[in-house]
Amino acid sequence: MEMIGIQKRNLILLISFLVLVPFFAYLFVPFLNNPDTYYFFFASCGNGSISDQPFLAQLFFGLIPCSEFLYKLIPFVLLFASTLIVWKTSQLLYKKYAFIAPIALFLTPAWVLMYSKFENDTFAYFTLILTLYFFVKTKAENFESQYWANVLLTILFLVISGLFWTGSFYFLIGLATASIPILIFGSISILVGIVNPMLIFDNLLSFLVFTDVTENAPIIGFIILFWLLFTLVKLNNKLKWPTITFVIISLFNVKLGWFAVPLLALSFPNLIDYIKEKKGEQMSKKFVQFFIIGAIITTIVSATIIIIHPFPTYEMMDGANDLVELSNKENLPIFNDWQYGYFIKYFGGTPSNIGQPADFIYSKNSVVLTIKTPEKMEGCKEIKNYYETIDNNFMRLWYC
C-alpha cells in the first residue's frame, strides 16, 4: 500500500475508469471529434492528401484503416498508455506518493479532450510522454551510470515526435531549460536549419493572425490547466524550469498548453509531501482524497462535454448534411464558410472552402451554408437557421 489503501491493482482500475468513461461517451457521438480529425480521416480513406505533414504522420495515417471506430479507439489507447507512462515516470521521482501523478492528469479536461481528437499531434503526445520518461531518468540518481544512454533516448523520442508533429519542438525548448545536452541539440537543430526559429515565434503568436481558430487562442490554455495549478505552490526542483516554461507557453496558445499538463501532474506527489510536512498526515490524506474525487468529477465533465457539446456540434453536422442533400437534390454547387468544409466533405459534398480561414463570394444558382448576415446574402432565400454565434449571427442554409 502506498497511501490511503491504494494498491497497484486499484490504481490501474481507477485509471481505466478515468479513460473508459469519456471513451464510451465518445462512442455515443455519431461522428468524429475536431475538424482536423477529418483531415487525417480522409487520408486514411483515400479521399484526401496529407503530403504537407511530417514523414511519420504520412506513414502511420496511410496505414490506419478507414474506420470511424478505430479513429475513436486509438486515441484513447494512447491516452491510457500515456497515463501509465506518467505513473512510471513519477515512480522515478518519488517513493511514497508516485500514484497521485497519473490521477492528477485528469484534474484538467484538457488531458482527455486533447486525446479525444485524432491527428498527427495525438501520436506525438504519446511519444513526448516517452521523451519525458527518459528525460526524468537523466535526472534520477538511480540512473547516473545510464545518463548518456537516457540522454540519447530522450533525443531519439524528441526526433520521433518531431517526425509526427513539428510542434514537438516546443517540448524540446522546455526540456532544454534543465538539460545542457538537450539545449545543445536544440541549438544545433536551429543552426543547421532543421528548425526555423521564426516559425517557432510565428506559431506561438498565431492567435494574432488566425483569430478565428479556437486552438490558437491565448490565455485559455492557462485557464484549462485548472486544478493542476495547485502544484505551482511546490514544484519539483528537477522539473521546475521546464514546468514554468510550459505554463508560460500555455498563456499564448491553447493547443500548446497541453505541454504543461504532464509536468504539473508530476509535481503533485511533491505537493502532497509538502502538505504532509506543513499540516500533517491526516491533512495530506484529505487532499489526496480531494484530488481523486476532483479527477473523477473532471473526467465525468469531460465525458459530458464530448456528448452534449462536441465539436463539430450536432447543429453544424445537421447543417452540413442538409446542405449536401439540397445540393444533390437541386444539382447546384456549394458555397460555405471554411469552418464547415470538412463536415460537408464528410457527407459527400464538395465544399468551396476547407481547412483554413478564408472568405468566399457566392454565385447565383447555388446553395450556401454561412454565418453571413442576411443583408450580405442578397438574392438568396433562407431555407433554415441553426445555432447562434457569440456575435449574434446565425448559421444559415441559403438557396441562391
XYZ file of C-alpha atoms in Angstrom:
400
model
C 0.000 0.000 0.000
C 1.231 3.482 -0.870
C -1.316 5.691 0.864
C -4.991 5.569 1.892
C -5.098 1.925 0.780
C -4.332 2.452 -2.919
C -2.700 -0.630 -4.375
C -1.299 -1.108 -7.862
C -4.374 -3.059 -8.972
C -6.762 -0.429 -7.619
C -4.802 2.377 -9.260
C -4.955 0.643 -12.645
C -8.703 0.157 -12.176
C -9.110 3.852 -11.331
C -7.063 4.919 -14.361
C -9.100 2.543 -16.536
C -12.300 4.140 -15.237
C -10.986 7.641 -15.924
C -10.182 6.638 -19.520
C -13.190 4.429 -20.293
C -15.886 6.876 -19.147
C -15.065 9.507 -21.805
C -14.315 6.794 -24.386
C -17.771 5.233 -24.059
C -19.247 8.729 -24.111
C -17.467 9.323 -27.414
C -18.960 6.136 -28.863
C -22.419 7.665 -28.393
C -21.494 10.614 -30.633
C -22.441 9.681 -34.236
C -19.444 11.433 -35.793
C -15.780 12.221 -35.163
C -14.435 14.956 -32.916
C -12.497 18.010 -34.168
C -12.253 19.283 -37.762
C -8.591 18.261 -38.106
C -9.549 14.663 -37.328
C -11.452 14.632 -40.621
C -8.386 15.898 -42.480
C -6.492 12.749 -41.462
C -9.553 10.504 -41.696
C -9.996 11.395 -45.368
C -6.336 10.480 -45.954
C -6.880 7.050 -44.362
C -9.937 6.610 -46.585
C -8.037 7.537 -49.746
C -10.105 10.698 -50.141
C -7.522 13.283 -49.156
C -3.829 14.112 -49.004
C -1.627 14.859 -46.002
C 1.526 15.400 -48.051
C 2.249 18.602 -46.118
C 2.617 16.623 -42.866
C 5.846 15.164 -41.384
C 7.078 11.801 -42.629
C 5.868 9.552 -39.784
C 2.435 11.175 -39.802
C 2.051 10.379 -43.506
C 3.262 6.830 -42.927
C 1.046 5.958 -39.960
C -2.167 7.554 -41.211
C -1.602 5.842 -44.529
C -1.594 2.507 -42.676
C -4.633 3.133 -40.441
C -7.827 1.598 -41.917
C -10.742 3.819 -42.917
C -12.731 3.128 -39.745
C -14.538 5.656 -37.566
C -14.416 3.195 -34.672
C -10.620 2.945 -34.893
C -10.401 6.730 -35.109
C -12.216 6.805 -31.770
C -10.426 3.847 -30.183
C -6.758 4.546 -30.998
C -6.582 7.976 -29.290
C -7.941 6.517 -26.049
C -5.486 3.612 -26.202
C -2.760 6.261 -26.471
C -4.369 8.161 -23.583
C -4.319 5.050 -21.368
C -0.716 4.215 -22.312
C 0.422 7.820 -21.767
C -1.178 7.874 -18.318
C 0.605 4.663 -17.307
C 3.938 6.069 -18.522
C 3.406 9.210 -16.415
C 2.884 6.875 -13.441
C 6.165 5.066 -14.222
C 7.872 8.448 -14.602
C 6.531 9.550 -11.229
C 7.997 6.411 -9.644
C 11.434 7.574 -10.786
C 11.000 10.736 -8.712
C 9.041 9.602 -5.652
C 8.790 6.608 -3.373
C 5.541 7.080 -1.460
C 3.205 9.327 -3.421
C 4.020 8.427 -7.030
C 0.482 7.129 -7.573
C -1.056 10.617 -7.387
C 0.654 11.925 -10.574
C -1.339 9.832 -13.112
C -4.560 10.692 -11.275
C -3.659 14.392 -11.290
C -3.526 14.349 -15.099
C -7.313 14.096 -15.094
C -7.740 17.218 -12.966
C -7.928 19.143 -16.237
C -10.415 18.297 -19.013
C -7.587 19.029 -21.466
C -5.885 15.693 -20.732
C -8.914 13.777 -22.039
C -10.198 16.236 -24.632
C -6.837 16.647 -26.378
C -6.768 12.868 -26.870
C -10.405 12.715 -27.983
C -9.410 14.090 -31.371
C -7.157 12.083 -33.661
C -4.485 13.794 -35.706
C -0.713 13.739 -36.020
C -0.124 15.509 -32.709
C -2.096 12.767 -30.908
C 0.678 10.298 -31.750
C 3.218 12.952 -30.786
C 1.628 13.382 -27.350
C 2.345 9.722 -26.658
C 5.953 9.831 -27.897
C 6.533 13.092 -25.993
C 5.412 11.341 -22.801
C 8.039 8.688 -23.569
C 10.516 11.529 -24.116
C 9.638 12.899 -20.686
C 10.154 9.458 -19.121
C 13.722 9.153 -20.395
C 14.406 12.819 -19.622
C 13.415 12.249 -15.984
C 15.692 9.203 -15.970
C 18.589 11.579 -16.701
C 17.599 13.420 -13.515
C 17.053 10.375 -11.317
C 20.008 9.445 -9.109
C 19.460 5.700 -9.591
C 20.312 6.036 -13.277
C 23.544 8.052 -13.104
C 25.512 5.285 -14.827
C 22.985 5.321 -17.682
C 22.941 9.106 -18.047
C 24.153 9.350 -21.649
C 22.057 6.405 -22.785
C 18.967 8.153 -21.418
C 20.011 11.484 -22.980
C 20.233 9.739 -26.350
C 16.839 8.084 -25.846
C 15.367 11.459 -24.891
C 16.726 12.977 -28.106
C 15.577 9.949 -30.139
C 11.984 10.294 -28.971
C 12.113 14.066 -29.495
C 13.101 13.387 -33.109
C 10.361 10.762 -33.496
C 7.836 13.230 -32.046
C 9.024 15.889 -34.478
C 8.525 13.474 -37.378
C 4.895 13.194 -36.278
C 4.276 16.842 -35.363
C 6.578 19.844 -35.813
C 5.041 21.477 -32.732
C 7.065 18.965 -30.686
C 9.966 21.431 -30.854
C 8.268 23.473 -28.128
C 8.674 20.454 -25.846
C 12.384 20.453 -26.650
C 12.535 24.144 -25.690
C 11.072 23.362 -22.274
C 13.390 20.432 -21.576
C 16.400 22.465 -22.727
C 15.912 24.791 -19.731
C 17.030 21.936 -17.474
C 19.489 19.985 -19.630
C 22.706 21.141 -21.299
C 22.765 18.227 -23.819
C 19.158 18.961 -24.872
C 19.987 22.670 -25.140
C 22.959 21.851 -27.395
C 20.816 19.525 -29.522
C 18.143 22.201 -29.908
C 20.716 24.863 -30.778
C 22.286 22.608 -33.432
C 18.811 21.928 -34.878
C 18.347 25.674 -35.358
C 21.876 26.373 -36.617
C 21.805 23.701 -39.326
C 18.373 24.826 -40.481
C 16.322 21.832 -39.328
C 14.175 24.230 -37.299
C 13.349 27.804 -38.343
C 13.308 29.997 -35.211
C 10.929 32.455 -36.879
C 8.381 29.682 -37.366
C 8.580 28.951 -33.639
C 7.546 32.510 -32.796
C 5.009 32.674 -35.617
C 3.247 29.561 -34.340
C 3.402 30.720 -30.740
C 1.832 34.047 -31.696
C -0.514 32.594 -34.316
C -3.511 33.898 -32.377
C -2.611 37.339 -33.758
C -3.171 36.085 -37.328
C -5.691 33.244 -37.143
C -8.158 34.917 -34.817
C -10.973 32.562 -35.884
C -9.074 29.385 -34.937
C -10.015 28.450 -31.366
C -6.983 26.233 -30.698
C -4.712 29.267 -31.247
C -6.459 31.384 -28.628
C -4.298 32.903 -25.852
C -4.919 32.767 -22.073
C -7.473 29.911 -22.317
C -4.655 27.359 -22.365
C -3.593 28.578 -18.914
C -7.153 28.587 -17.569
C -7.872 24.998 -18.631
C -4.912 23.757 -16.590
C -7.480 24.050 -13.830
C -6.654 22.303 -10.535
C -3.202 21.346 -11.813
C -2.098 24.883 -10.994
C -2.129 23.899 -7.307
C 1.340 22.458 -7.879
C 2.806 25.906 -8.565
C 2.937 26.142 -4.778
C 5.584 23.412 -4.650
C 7.106 22.374 -7.969
C 9.563 19.510 -8.182
C 13.014 21.140 -8.354
C 14.205 18.751 -11.074
C 11.306 19.779 -13.307
C 10.872 23.385 -12.154
C 12.105 25.283 -15.213
C 10.532 23.047 -17.873
C 7.225 23.310 -15.988
C 7.398 27.099 -15.741
C 8.318 27.303 -19.442
C 5.319 25.211 -20.467
C 2.963 27.180 -18.226
C 4.169 30.398 -19.903
C 3.676 28.814 -23.348
C 0.122 27.893 -22.332
C -0.625 31.605 -21.982
C -0.043 32.061 -25.723
C -1.752 29.051 -27.263
C -4.443 26.625 -26.108
C -3.062 23.671 -28.043
C 0.459 24.177 -26.729
C -0.929 24.385 -23.196
C -1.018 20.562 -23.259
C 2.736 20.506 -22.639
C 2.227 21.815 -19.108
C -0.213 19.048 -18.101
C 2.173 16.091 -17.515
C 4.832 18.349 -15.965
C 2.407 19.863 -13.464
C 0.990 16.420 -12.661
C 4.490 15.144 -11.883
C 4.800 17.778 -9.162
C 1.635 16.623 -7.375
C 3.412 13.999 -5.230
C 5.812 16.761 -4.194
C 2.830 18.946 -3.244
C 1.294 16.156 -1.139
C 4.613 15.658 0.657
C 4.767 19.411 1.303
C 1.237 19.387 2.742
C 2.152 16.457 4.986
C 5.228 18.326 6.218
C 3.270 21.510 6.970
C -0.143 20.168 8.039
C 0.400 16.536 8.974
C -0.512 13.081 7.669
C -4.274 13.411 8.085
C -4.468 16.642 6.097
C -2.346 15.170 3.300
C -4.709 12.188 3.128
C -7.679 14.527 2.844
C -6.001 16.355 -0.012
C -5.309 13.060 -1.810
C -8.965 12.116 -1.426
C -9.991 15.565 -2.638
C -7.830 15.307 -5.754
C -9.045 11.775 -6.546
C -12.662 12.919 -6.305
C -11.755 16.001 -8.344
C -10.224 13.834 -11.086
C -13.347 11.660 -11.231
C -15.632 14.714 -11.422
C -13.493 16.396 -14.076
C -13.434 13.224 -16.177
C -17.210 12.945 -15.981
C -17.395 16.607 -17.030
C -15.111 15.810 -19.972
C -17.361 12.909 -20.977
C -20.398 15.177 -20.705
C -18.740 17.780 -22.937
C -17.967 15.093 -25.523
C -21.628 14.004 -25.618
C -23.523 17.281 -25.129
C -21.251 19.781 -26.832
C -18.945 18.002 -29.277
C -17.023 19.904 -31.907
C -18.377 19.885 -34.547
C -21.720 20.419 -32.843
C -24.812 18.446 -33.757
C -26.238 21.544 -35.457
C -23.088 22.012 -37.547
C -23.374 18.440 -38.775
C -27.110 18.813 -39.404
C -26.431 21.959 -41.425
C -23.680 20.277 -43.450
C -25.902 17.267 -44.133
C -28.884 19.457 -45.106
C -26.629 21.479 -47.418
C -25.323 18.403 -49.236
C -28.824 16.938 -49.579
C -30.132 20.227 -51.016
C -27.152 20.465 -53.363
C -27.731 16.929 -54.643
C -31.484 17.451 -54.970
C -31.197 20.709 -56.930
C -27.913 19.787 -58.652
C -26.324 23.066 -57.505
C -22.762 23.917 -56.395
C -21.917 24.553 -52.738
C -20.506 27.655 -51.106
C -19.588 27.627 -47.439
C -17.669 29.236 -44.592
C -14.319 27.497 -44.153
C -15.294 26.116 -40.721
C -17.790 23.705 -42.281
C -15.641 22.408 -45.152
C -14.567 19.080 -43.629
C -18.098 18.297 -42.443
C -19.553 18.973 -45.888
C -16.948 16.658 -47.392
C -17.809 14.019 -44.759
C -21.380 13.910 -46.112
C -20.163 13.619 -49.694
C -20.352 17.247 -50.785
C -17.737 19.402 -52.478
C -17.020 22.394 -50.226
C -15.874 25.749 -51.623
C -13.693 26.381 -48.550
C -11.960 23.843 -46.344
C -9.337 23.746 -43.622
C -8.024 27.301 -43.477
C -9.679 30.670 -42.721
C -10.916 32.174 -46.000
C -13.853 34.181 -47.288
C -15.967 33.363 -50.339
C -18.205 35.088 -52.872
C -21.305 33.057 -53.671
C -22.890 32.926 -57.122
C -26.430 32.631 -58.350
C -27.845 29.123 -58.686
C -26.032 27.732 -55.658
C -26.630 26.592 -52.096
C -24.803 28.273 -49.229
C -24.016 27.453 -45.583
C -22.738 30.515 -43.769
C -22.942 32.809 -40.769
C -23.007 35.857 -43.040
C -25.796 38.263 -42.142
C -28.955 38.349 -44.314
C -28.073 41.748 -45.817
C -24.945 40.134 -47.288
C -26.989 37.354 -48.900
C -28.927 39.452 -51.391
C -30.962 37.455 -53.867
C -30.958 34.337 -51.675
C -33.773 32.560 -49.870
C -33.212 31.399 -46.314
C -34.030 27.700 -46.007
C -33.135 27.091 -42.366
C -31.209 28.625 -39.464
C -29.261 26.731 -36.855
C -27.088 27.867 -33.935
C -26.338 31.443 -32.879
C -22.721 32.621 -32.757
C -21.202 34.707 -29.970
C -21.525 37.821 -32.140
C -25.295 37.237 -32.559
C -25.203 35.803 -36.069
C -26.780 32.505 -37.063
C -25.515 29.657 -39.175
C -27.997 29.614 -42.043
C -28.718 27.483 -45.073
C -29.482 29.543 -48.189
C -30.834 28.832 -51.667
C -29.439 31.357 -54.141
